[in-house]
Coordinates of C-alpha atoms (C1' of nucleotides) in Angstrom, one line a residue:
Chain A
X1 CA -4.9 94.2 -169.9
X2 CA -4.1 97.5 -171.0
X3 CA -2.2 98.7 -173.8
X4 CA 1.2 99.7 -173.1
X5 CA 2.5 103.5 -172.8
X6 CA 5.4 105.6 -172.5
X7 CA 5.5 108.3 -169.8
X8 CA 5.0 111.7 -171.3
X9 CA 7.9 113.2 -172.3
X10 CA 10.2 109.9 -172.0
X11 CA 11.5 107.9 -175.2
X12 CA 13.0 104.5 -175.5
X13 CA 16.2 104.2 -177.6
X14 CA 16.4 100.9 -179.8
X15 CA 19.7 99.4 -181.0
X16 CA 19.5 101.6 -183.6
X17 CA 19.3 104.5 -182.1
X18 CA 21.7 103.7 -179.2
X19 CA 24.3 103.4 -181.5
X20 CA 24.0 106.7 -182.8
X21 CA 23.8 107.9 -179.1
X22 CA 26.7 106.3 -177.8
X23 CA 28.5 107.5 -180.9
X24 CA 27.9 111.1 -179.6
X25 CA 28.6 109.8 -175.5
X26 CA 31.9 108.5 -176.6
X27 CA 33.5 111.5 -178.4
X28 CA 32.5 113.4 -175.6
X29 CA 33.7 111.7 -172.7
X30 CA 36.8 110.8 -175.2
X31 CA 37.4 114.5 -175.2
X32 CA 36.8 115.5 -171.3
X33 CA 39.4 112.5 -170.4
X34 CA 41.6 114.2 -172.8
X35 CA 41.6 117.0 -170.9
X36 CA 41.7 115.7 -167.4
X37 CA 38.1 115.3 -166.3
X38 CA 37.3 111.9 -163.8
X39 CA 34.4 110.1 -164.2
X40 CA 31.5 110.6 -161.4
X41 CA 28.4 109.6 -161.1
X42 CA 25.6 110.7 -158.5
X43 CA 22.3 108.6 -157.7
X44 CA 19.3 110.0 -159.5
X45 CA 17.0 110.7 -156.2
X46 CA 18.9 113.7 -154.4
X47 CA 16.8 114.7 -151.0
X48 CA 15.0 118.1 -151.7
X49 CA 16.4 119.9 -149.5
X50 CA 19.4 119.4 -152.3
X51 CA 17.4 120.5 -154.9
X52 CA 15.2 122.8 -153.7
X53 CA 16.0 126.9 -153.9
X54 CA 19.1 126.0 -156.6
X55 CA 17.3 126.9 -159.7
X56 CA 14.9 129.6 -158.8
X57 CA 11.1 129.1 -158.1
X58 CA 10.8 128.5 -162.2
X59 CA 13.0 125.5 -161.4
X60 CA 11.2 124.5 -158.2
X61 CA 8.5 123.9 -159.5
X62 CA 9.8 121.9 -162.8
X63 CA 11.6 119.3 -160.1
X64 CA 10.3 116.3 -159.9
X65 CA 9.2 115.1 -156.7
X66 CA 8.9 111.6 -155.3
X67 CA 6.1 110.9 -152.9
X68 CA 7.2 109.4 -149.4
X69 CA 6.6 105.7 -149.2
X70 CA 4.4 103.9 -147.0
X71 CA 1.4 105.8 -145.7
X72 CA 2.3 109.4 -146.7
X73 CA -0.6 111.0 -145.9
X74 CA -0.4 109.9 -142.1
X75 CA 0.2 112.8 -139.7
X76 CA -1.7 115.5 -142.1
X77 CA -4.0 117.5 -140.4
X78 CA -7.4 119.0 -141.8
X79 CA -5.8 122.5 -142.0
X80 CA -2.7 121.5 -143.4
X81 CA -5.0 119.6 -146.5
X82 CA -6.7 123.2 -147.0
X83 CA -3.2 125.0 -146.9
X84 CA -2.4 124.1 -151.1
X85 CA -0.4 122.1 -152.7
X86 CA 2.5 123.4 -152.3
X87 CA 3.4 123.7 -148.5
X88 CA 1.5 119.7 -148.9
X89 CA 4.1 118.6 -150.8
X90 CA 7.2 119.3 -149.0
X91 CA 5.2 117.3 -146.6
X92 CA 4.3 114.2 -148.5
X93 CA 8.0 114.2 -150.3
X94 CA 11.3 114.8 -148.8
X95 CA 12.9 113.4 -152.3
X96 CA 13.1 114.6 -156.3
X97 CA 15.1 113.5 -159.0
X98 CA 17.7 115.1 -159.9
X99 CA 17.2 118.3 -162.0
X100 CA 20.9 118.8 -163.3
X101 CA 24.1 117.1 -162.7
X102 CA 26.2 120.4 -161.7
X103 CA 23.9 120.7 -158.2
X104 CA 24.7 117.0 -157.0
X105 CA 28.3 117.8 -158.5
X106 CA 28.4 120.7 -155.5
X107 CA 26.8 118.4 -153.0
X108 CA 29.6 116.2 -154.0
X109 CA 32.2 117.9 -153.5
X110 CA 31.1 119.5 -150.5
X111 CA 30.6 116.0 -148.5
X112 CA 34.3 114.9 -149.8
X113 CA 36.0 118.0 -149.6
X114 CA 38.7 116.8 -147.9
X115 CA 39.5 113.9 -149.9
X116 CA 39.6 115.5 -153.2
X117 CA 42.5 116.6 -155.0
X118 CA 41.8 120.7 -155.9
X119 CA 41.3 122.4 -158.4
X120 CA 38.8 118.9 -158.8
X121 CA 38.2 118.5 -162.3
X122 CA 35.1 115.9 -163.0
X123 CA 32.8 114.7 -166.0
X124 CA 29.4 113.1 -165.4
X125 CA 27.3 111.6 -168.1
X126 CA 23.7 110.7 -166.4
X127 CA 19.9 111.9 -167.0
X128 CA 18.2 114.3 -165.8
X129 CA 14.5 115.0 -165.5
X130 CA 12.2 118.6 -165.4
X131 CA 8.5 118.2 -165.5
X132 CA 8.4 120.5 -168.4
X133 CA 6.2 120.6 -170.8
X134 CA 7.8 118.7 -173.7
X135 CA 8.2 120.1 -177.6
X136 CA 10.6 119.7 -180.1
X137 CA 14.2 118.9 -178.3
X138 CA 12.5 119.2 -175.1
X139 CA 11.7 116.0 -173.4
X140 CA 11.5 115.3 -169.4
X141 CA 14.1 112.5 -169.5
X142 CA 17.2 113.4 -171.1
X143 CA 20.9 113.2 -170.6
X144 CA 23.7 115.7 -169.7
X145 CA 27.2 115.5 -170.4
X146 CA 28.7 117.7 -167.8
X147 CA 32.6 119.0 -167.1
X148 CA 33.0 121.0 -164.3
X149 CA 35.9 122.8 -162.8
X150 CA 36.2 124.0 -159.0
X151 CA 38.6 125.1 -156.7
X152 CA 40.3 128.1 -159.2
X153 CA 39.0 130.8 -160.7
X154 CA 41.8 130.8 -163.5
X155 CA 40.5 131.7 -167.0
X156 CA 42.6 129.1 -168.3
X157 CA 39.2 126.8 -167.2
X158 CA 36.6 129.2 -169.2
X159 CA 39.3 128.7 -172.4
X160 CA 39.7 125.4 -171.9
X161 CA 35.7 124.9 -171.9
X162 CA 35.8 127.0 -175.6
X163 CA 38.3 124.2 -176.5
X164 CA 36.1 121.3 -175.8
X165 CA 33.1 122.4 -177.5
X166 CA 34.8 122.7 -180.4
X167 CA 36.6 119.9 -180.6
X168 CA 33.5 117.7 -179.4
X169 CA 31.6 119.2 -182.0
X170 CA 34.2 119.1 -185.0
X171 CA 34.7 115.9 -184.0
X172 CA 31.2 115.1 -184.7
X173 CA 31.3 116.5 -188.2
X174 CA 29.2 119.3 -186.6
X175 CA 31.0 122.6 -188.8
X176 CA 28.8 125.3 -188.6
X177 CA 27.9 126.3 -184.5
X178 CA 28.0 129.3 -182.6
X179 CA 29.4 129.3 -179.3
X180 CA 28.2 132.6 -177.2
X181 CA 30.0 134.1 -174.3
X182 CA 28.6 136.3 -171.9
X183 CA 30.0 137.5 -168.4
X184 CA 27.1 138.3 -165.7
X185 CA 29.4 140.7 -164.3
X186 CA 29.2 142.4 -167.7
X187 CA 25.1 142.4 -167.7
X188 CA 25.6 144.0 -164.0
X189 CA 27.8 146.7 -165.1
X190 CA 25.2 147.4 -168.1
X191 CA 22.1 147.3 -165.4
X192 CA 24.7 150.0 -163.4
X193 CA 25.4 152.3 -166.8
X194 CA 22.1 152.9 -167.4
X195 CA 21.1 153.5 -163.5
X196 CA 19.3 150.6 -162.5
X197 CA 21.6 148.6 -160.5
X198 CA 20.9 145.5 -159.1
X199 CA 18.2 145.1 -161.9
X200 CA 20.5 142.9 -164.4
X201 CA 17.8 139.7 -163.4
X202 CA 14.9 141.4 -165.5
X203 CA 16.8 143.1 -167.9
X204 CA 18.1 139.7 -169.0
X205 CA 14.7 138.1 -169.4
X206 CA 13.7 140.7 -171.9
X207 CA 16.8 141.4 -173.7
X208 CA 17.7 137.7 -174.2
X209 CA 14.6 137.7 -176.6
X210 CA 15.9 140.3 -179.0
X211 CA 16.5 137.9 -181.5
X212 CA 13.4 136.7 -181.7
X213 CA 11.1 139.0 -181.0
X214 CA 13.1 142.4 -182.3
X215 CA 14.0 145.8 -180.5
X216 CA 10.4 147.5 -179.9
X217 CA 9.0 144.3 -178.2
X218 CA 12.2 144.1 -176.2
X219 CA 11.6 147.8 -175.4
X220 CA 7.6 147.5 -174.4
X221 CA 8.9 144.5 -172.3
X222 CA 11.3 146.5 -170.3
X223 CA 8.8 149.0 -169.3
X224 CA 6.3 146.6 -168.1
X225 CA 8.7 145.4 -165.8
X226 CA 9.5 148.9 -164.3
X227 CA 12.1 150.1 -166.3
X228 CA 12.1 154.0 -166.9
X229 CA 12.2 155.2 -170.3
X230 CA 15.4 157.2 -169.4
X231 CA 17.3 153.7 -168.6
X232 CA 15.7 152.1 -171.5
X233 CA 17.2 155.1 -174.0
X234 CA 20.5 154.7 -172.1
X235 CA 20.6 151.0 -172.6
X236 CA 20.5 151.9 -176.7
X237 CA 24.3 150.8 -177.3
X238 CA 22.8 147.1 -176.6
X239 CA 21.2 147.0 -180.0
X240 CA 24.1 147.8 -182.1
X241 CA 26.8 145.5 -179.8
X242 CA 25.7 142.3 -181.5
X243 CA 26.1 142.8 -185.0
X244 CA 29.6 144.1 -185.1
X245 CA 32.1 141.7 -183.5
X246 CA 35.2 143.3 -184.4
X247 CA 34.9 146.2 -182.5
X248 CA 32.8 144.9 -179.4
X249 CA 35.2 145.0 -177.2
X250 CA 36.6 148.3 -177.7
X251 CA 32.7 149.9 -177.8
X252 CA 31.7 147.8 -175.0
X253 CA 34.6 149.0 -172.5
X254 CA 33.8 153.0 -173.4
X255 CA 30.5 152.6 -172.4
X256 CA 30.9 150.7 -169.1
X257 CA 33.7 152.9 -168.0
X258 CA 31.8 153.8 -165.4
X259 CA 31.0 150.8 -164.1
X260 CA 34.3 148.6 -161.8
X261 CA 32.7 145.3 -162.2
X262 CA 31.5 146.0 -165.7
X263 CA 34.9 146.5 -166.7
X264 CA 36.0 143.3 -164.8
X265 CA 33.7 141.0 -166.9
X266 CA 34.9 142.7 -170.2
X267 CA 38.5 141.9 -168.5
X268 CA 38.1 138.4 -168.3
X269 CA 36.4 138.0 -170.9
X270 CA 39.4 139.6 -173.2
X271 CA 41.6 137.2 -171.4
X272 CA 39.3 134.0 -171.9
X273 CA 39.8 135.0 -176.1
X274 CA 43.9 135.9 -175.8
X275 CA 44.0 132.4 -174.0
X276 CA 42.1 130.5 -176.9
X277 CA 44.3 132.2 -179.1
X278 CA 47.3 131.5 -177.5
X279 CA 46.4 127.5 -177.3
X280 CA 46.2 128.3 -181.3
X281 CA 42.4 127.1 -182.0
X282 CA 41.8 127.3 -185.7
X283 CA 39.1 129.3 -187.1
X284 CA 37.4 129.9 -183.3
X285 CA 32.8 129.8 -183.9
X286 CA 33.2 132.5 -180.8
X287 CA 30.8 135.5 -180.5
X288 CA 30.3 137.9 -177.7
X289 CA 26.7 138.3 -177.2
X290 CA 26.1 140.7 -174.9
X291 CA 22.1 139.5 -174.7
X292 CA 23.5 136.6 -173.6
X293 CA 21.6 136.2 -170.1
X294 CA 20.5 132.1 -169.4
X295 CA 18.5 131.7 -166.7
X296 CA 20.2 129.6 -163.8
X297 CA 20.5 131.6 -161.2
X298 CA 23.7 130.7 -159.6
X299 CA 26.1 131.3 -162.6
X300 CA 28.1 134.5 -161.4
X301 CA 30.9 134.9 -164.4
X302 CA 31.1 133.7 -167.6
X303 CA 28.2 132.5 -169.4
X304 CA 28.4 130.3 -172.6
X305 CA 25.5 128.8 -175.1
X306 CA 25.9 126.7 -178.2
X307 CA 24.1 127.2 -181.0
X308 CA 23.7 125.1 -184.4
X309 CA 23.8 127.3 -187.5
X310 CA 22.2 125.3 -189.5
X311 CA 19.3 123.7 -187.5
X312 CA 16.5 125.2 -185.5
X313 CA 16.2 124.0 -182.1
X314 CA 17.2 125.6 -178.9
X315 CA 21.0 125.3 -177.6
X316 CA 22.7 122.3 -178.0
X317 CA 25.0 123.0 -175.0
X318 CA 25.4 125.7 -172.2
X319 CA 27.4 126.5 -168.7
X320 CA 29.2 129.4 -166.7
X321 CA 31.0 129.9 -163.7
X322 CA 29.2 130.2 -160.8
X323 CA 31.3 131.4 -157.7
X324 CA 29.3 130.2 -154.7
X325 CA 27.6 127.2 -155.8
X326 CA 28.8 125.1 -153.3
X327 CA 28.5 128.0 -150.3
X328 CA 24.7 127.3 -150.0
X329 CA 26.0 123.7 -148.8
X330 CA 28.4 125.3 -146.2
X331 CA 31.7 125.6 -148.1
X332 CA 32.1 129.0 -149.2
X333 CA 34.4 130.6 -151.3
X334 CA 34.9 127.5 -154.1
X335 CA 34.6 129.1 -157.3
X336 CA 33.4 126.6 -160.3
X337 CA 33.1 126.6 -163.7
X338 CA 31.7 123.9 -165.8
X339 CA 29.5 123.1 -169.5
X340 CA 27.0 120.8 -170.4
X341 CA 26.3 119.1 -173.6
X342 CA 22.8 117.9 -174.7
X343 CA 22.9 114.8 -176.3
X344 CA 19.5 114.8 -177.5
X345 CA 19.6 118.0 -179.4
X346 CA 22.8 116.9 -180.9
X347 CA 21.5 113.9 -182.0
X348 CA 18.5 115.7 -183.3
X349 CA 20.9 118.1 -185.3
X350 CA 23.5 115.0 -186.8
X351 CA 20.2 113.3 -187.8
X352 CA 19.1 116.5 -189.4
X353 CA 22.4 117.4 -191.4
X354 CA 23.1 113.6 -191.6
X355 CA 26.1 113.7 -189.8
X356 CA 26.2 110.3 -188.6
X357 CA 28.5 107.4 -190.0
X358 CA 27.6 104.9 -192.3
X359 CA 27.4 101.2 -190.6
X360 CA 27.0 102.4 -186.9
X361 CA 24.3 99.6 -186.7
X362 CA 26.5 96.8 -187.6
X363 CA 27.6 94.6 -184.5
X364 CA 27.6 90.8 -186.0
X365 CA 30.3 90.4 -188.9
X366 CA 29.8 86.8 -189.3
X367 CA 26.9 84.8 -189.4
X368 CA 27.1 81.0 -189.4
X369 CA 24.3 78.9 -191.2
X370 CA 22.4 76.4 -189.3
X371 CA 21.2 73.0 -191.5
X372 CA 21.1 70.5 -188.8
X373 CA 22.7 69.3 -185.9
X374 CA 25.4 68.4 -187.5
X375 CA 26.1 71.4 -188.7
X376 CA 25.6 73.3 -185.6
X377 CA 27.8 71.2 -183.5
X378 CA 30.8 71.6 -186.6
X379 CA 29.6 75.1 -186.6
X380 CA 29.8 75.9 -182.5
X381 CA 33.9 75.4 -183.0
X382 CA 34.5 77.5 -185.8
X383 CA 32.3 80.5 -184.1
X384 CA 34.5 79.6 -181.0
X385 CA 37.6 80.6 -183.4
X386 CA 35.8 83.2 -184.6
X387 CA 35.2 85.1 -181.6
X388 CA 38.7 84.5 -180.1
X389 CA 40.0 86.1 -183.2
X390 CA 37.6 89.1 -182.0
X391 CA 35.2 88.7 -185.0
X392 CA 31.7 89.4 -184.0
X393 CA 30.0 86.5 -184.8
X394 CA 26.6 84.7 -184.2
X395 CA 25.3 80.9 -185.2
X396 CA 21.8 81.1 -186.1
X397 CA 19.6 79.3 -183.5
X398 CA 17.4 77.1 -185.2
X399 CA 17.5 74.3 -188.4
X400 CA 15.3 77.2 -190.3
X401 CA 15.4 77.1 -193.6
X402 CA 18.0 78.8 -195.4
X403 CA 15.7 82.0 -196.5
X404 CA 14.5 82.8 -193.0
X405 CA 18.3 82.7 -192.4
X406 CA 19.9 84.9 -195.0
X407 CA 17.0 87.2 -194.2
X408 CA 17.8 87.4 -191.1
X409 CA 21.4 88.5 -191.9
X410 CA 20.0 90.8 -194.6
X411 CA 18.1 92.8 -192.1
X412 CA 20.4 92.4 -188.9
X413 CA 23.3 94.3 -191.8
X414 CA 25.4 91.3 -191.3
X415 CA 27.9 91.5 -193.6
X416 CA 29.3 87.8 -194.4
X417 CA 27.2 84.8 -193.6
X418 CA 29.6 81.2 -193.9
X419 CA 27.8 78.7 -195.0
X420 CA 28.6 74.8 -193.5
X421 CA 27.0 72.3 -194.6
X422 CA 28.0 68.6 -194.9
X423 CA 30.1 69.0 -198.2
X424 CA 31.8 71.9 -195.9
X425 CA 32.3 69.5 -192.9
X426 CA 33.7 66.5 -195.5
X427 CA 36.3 69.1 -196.7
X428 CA 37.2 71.8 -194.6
X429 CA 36.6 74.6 -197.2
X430 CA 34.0 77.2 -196.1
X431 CA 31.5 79.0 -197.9
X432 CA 32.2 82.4 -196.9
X433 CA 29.1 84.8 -198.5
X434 CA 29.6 88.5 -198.8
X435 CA 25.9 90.2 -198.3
X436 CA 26.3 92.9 -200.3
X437 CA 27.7 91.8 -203.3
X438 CA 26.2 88.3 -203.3
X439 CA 29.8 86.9 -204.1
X440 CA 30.5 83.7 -202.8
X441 CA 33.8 81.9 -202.3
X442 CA 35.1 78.9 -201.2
X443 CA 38.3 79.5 -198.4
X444 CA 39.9 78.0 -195.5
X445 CA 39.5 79.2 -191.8
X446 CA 42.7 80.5 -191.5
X447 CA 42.2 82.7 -195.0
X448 CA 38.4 83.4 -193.9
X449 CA 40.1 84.6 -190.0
X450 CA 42.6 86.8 -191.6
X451 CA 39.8 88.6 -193.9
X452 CA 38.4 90.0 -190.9
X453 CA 41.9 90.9 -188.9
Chain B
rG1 C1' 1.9 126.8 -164.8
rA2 C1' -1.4 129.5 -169.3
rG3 C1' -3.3 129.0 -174.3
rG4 C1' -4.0 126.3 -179.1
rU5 C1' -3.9 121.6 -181.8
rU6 C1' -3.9 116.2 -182.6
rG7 C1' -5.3 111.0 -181.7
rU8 C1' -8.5 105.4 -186.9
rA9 C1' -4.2 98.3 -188.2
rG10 C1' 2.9 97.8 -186.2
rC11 C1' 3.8 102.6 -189.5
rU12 C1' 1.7 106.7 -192.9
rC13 C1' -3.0 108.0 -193.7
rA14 C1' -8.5 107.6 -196.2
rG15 C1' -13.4 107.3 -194.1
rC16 C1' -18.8 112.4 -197.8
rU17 C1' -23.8 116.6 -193.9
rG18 C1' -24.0 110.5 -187.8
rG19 C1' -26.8 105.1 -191.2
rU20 C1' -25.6 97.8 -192.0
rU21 C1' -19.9 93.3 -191.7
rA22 C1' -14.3 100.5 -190.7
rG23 C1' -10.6 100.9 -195.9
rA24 C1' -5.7 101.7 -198.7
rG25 C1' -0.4 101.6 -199.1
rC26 C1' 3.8 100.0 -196.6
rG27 C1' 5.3 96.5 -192.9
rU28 C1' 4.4 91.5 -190.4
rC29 C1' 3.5 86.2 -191.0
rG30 C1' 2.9 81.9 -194.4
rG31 C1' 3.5 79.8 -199.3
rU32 C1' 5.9 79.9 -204.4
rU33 C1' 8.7 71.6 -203.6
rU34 C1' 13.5 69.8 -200.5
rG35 C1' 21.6 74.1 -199.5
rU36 C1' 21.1 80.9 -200.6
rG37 C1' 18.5 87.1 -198.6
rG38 C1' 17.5 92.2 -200.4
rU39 C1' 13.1 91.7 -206.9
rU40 C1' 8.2 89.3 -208.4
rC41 C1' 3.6 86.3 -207.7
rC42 C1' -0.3 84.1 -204.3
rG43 C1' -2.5 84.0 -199.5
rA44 C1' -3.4 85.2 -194.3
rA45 C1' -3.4 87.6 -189.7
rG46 C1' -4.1 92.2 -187.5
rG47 C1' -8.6 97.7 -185.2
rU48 C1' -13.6 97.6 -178.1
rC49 C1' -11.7 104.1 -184.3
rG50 C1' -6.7 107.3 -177.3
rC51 C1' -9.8 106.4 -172.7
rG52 C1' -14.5 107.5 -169.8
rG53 C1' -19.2 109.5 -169.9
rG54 C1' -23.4 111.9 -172.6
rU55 C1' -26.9 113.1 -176.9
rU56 C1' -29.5 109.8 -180.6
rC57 C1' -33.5 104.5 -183.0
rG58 C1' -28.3 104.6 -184.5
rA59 C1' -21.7 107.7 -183.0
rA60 C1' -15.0 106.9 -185.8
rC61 C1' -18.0 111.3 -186.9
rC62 C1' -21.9 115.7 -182.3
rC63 C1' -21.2 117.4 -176.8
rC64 C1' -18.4 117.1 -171.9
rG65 C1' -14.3 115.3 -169.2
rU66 C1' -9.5 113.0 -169.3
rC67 C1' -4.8 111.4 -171.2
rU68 C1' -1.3 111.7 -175.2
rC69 C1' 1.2 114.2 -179.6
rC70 C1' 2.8 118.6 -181.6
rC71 C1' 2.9 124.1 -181.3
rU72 C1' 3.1 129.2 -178.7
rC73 C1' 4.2 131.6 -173.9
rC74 C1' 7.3 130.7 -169.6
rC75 C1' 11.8 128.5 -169.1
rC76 C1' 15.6 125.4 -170.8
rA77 C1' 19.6 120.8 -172.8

RNA sequence: GAGGUUGUAGCUCAGCUGGUUAGAGCGUCGGUUUGUGGUUCCGAAGGUCGCGGGUUCGAACCCCGUCUCCCUCCCCA
């Protein structure tokens, strides 16, 4: 016999906690219906050749892959055992699970193109798993709660997306959050400006850590990955960019004049904010954060990340539009744009900030008392009433006695208990017992039935 | 994938430079006389000290390996 464990990085959620959780999955999928998302859902073993070459070799190597059944190892030659892990394992495993929900999304859509109704809007609430290393907010289970546009490349999709997060997140009592916006084609037009086209993809890496590790590291960074002190001392307006919103725009078009697709990004990007505007968002959490890079490979336009103000842990939600997702599946030219909320690090941050309601927990409102079988068997047809009226209600199981039974109540957070017992048979009139108070009174069904309509 | 750290009862932790039967608080269970919980009081159960190996007369404590937790890097929700 051994002693039981959980899988590194994995969590179970108790009633407790899967209250709060699906307090947090319901506002979201509430707000995705309201804005035309449909359900999907995709199994969570995807064949590698899905997976594989979607997120980078970072990501490759963070899928996780399930070993073929039956005899695996059959067929593997000597040489092929000396060759390394990782041409072995594409031979022992042809599976993985899945890694995010927009890649299955794009298999998806690509297998029933035909059927679908385009632009396809579509929400998908399932887990996902990286072999990553967990930490705080990081675990190797988790869900996403992804929306995802495709078939239009309207801005009207990158607006909406603003839209949602907020009113998700307002809607969660979550005030203070920062939603960034990038646009890739902005980062390329900055790689072009300062003469090193093509060379947005390390750029990114270092400049997305200028918050945390400040300007010179950022600098030294750049240079060890081959960037000449001439681009680095043209790339100078990046530092100054971030702090002063107002003017952004304005600074950020003179100095990618020079650069066509440059100015495209800071096009759209304009457009995404009139549109916002126009729809009449109060008091917009939006920031242009031109060191905005995020590390999937495949987003091609806008990029977005959600921060919370007032809690440190990484973002709480992310996505972009990625133009050719679905082209390494053989449909090219199907733009998409989607965003992805992280349950777990909201639930981390309403813990933190205490942003969840009072009496989540509570499922039972009634409790009846069990003395004997008497009692139980006048006590089985008033919980039938009970529950026909829609009251949550429960009859306690055994003859206990009375303590076990109130305590039981007490710590289930039942709020009323009725109490039957052979004076309440003789007459008819209920003790109905309110647990918080302690007051007790003596009603009718029909009074008792109303109390809880 | 690289580096660091942690691991003793269900939980939070004590346990002196290695020395007999490993402790506390909280929690759990039972009782406090037969129809009333969240407060007292009394009592009990519960640990192969993460796991495996080694050093020693003797290891929770020292050494090695391994797993886990947390942290940094990488990356990300």
């Amino acid at each position: 016999m051994s002693k039981p464990s959980l899988a590194r990085g994995t969590r179970d959620f108790g009633p407790a906690q899967m209250s709060k959780r699906n307090y947090i999955f319901d506002m979201i999928r509430r707000v995705f219906q309201r804005y035309g998302f449909l359900p999907l859902e995709t199994p969570a073993i995807e064949n590698l050749s899905v997976l594989m070459g979607k997120y980078g070799d970072e990501g490759d190597q963070l899928l996780f892959k399930i070993l073929n059944s039956g005899n695996f190892a059959e067929g593997l030659t000597e040489t092929q055992l000396q060759e390394g892990y990782k041409k072995l394992t594409l031979k022992v495993s042809e599976k993985g699970l899945r890694y995010d929900l927009t890649v299955p999304f794009a298999r998806y859509v690509v297998m029933n193109r035909s059927d679908l109704v385009m632009p396809f809007k579509r929400y998908q609430i399932q887990p996902v798993w990286r072999a990553d290393r967990p930490q705080r907010g990081r675990y190797r289970e988790f869900y996403q709660c992804d929306a995802d546009v495709v078939g239009t490349d309207s801005l009207l999709c990158e607006a909406e997306i603003v839209l949602m997060i907020h009113e998700v997140l307002r809607g969660l009592g979550m005030e203070s959050f920062t939603v960034k916006i990038n646009n890739r084609k902005i980062l390329s037009g900055i790689a072009e400006v300062i003469g090193a086209p093509g060379q947005e993809g390390p750029m990114c890496v270092a400049i997305d850590k200028l918050d945390k590790i400040g300007k010179e590291k950022v600098e030294e960074e750049l240079k060890e990955r081959g960037f000449s002190a001439e681009t680095i001392e043209k790339l100078q307006p990046i530092f100054e960019l971030t702090n002063n919103q107002t003017d952004i725009f304005s600074s950020l078009r003179v100095w990618l004049e020079g650069s066509e697709i440059g100015s495209k990004g800071i096009t759209e990007l304009e457009e995404v904010w009139a549109k916002v505007d126009k729809f009449g968002l109060s008091q917009p959490q939006l920031q242009l954060d031109v060191t905005l890079a995020r590390g999937l490979s495949y987003y091609t336009g806008a990029i977005f990340e959600v921060k919370a103000n007032e809690v440190q842990i990484g973002s709480i939600s992310g996505g972009g539009r990625y133009d050719n997702l679905t082209g390494t599946f053989g449909m090219p030219g199907l733009s998409g744009v989607g965003i992805s909320f992280g349950v777990d690090r909201i639930y981390d941050v309403m813990e933190e900030l205490k942003l969840f309601p009072e009496n989540q927990s509570i499922s039972t409102q009634v409790m009846i008392t069990n003395f004997d079988a008497d009692a139980e068997a006048y006590g089985l047809g008033i919980l039938r009433q009970l529950r026909e009226a829609g009251i949550n209600a429960e009859l306690y199981p055994d003859a206990s006695k009375l303590k076990k039974q109130f305590d039981y109540a007490d710590r289930k957070l039942i709020p009323y208990v009725l109490i039957i017992g052979s004076d309440e048979i003789q007459t008819g009139i209920l003790s109905l017992k309110n647990m918080k108070s302690g007051e007790q009174q003596k009603l009718g069904l029909e009074h008792i039935l109303s109390i809880f309509a």
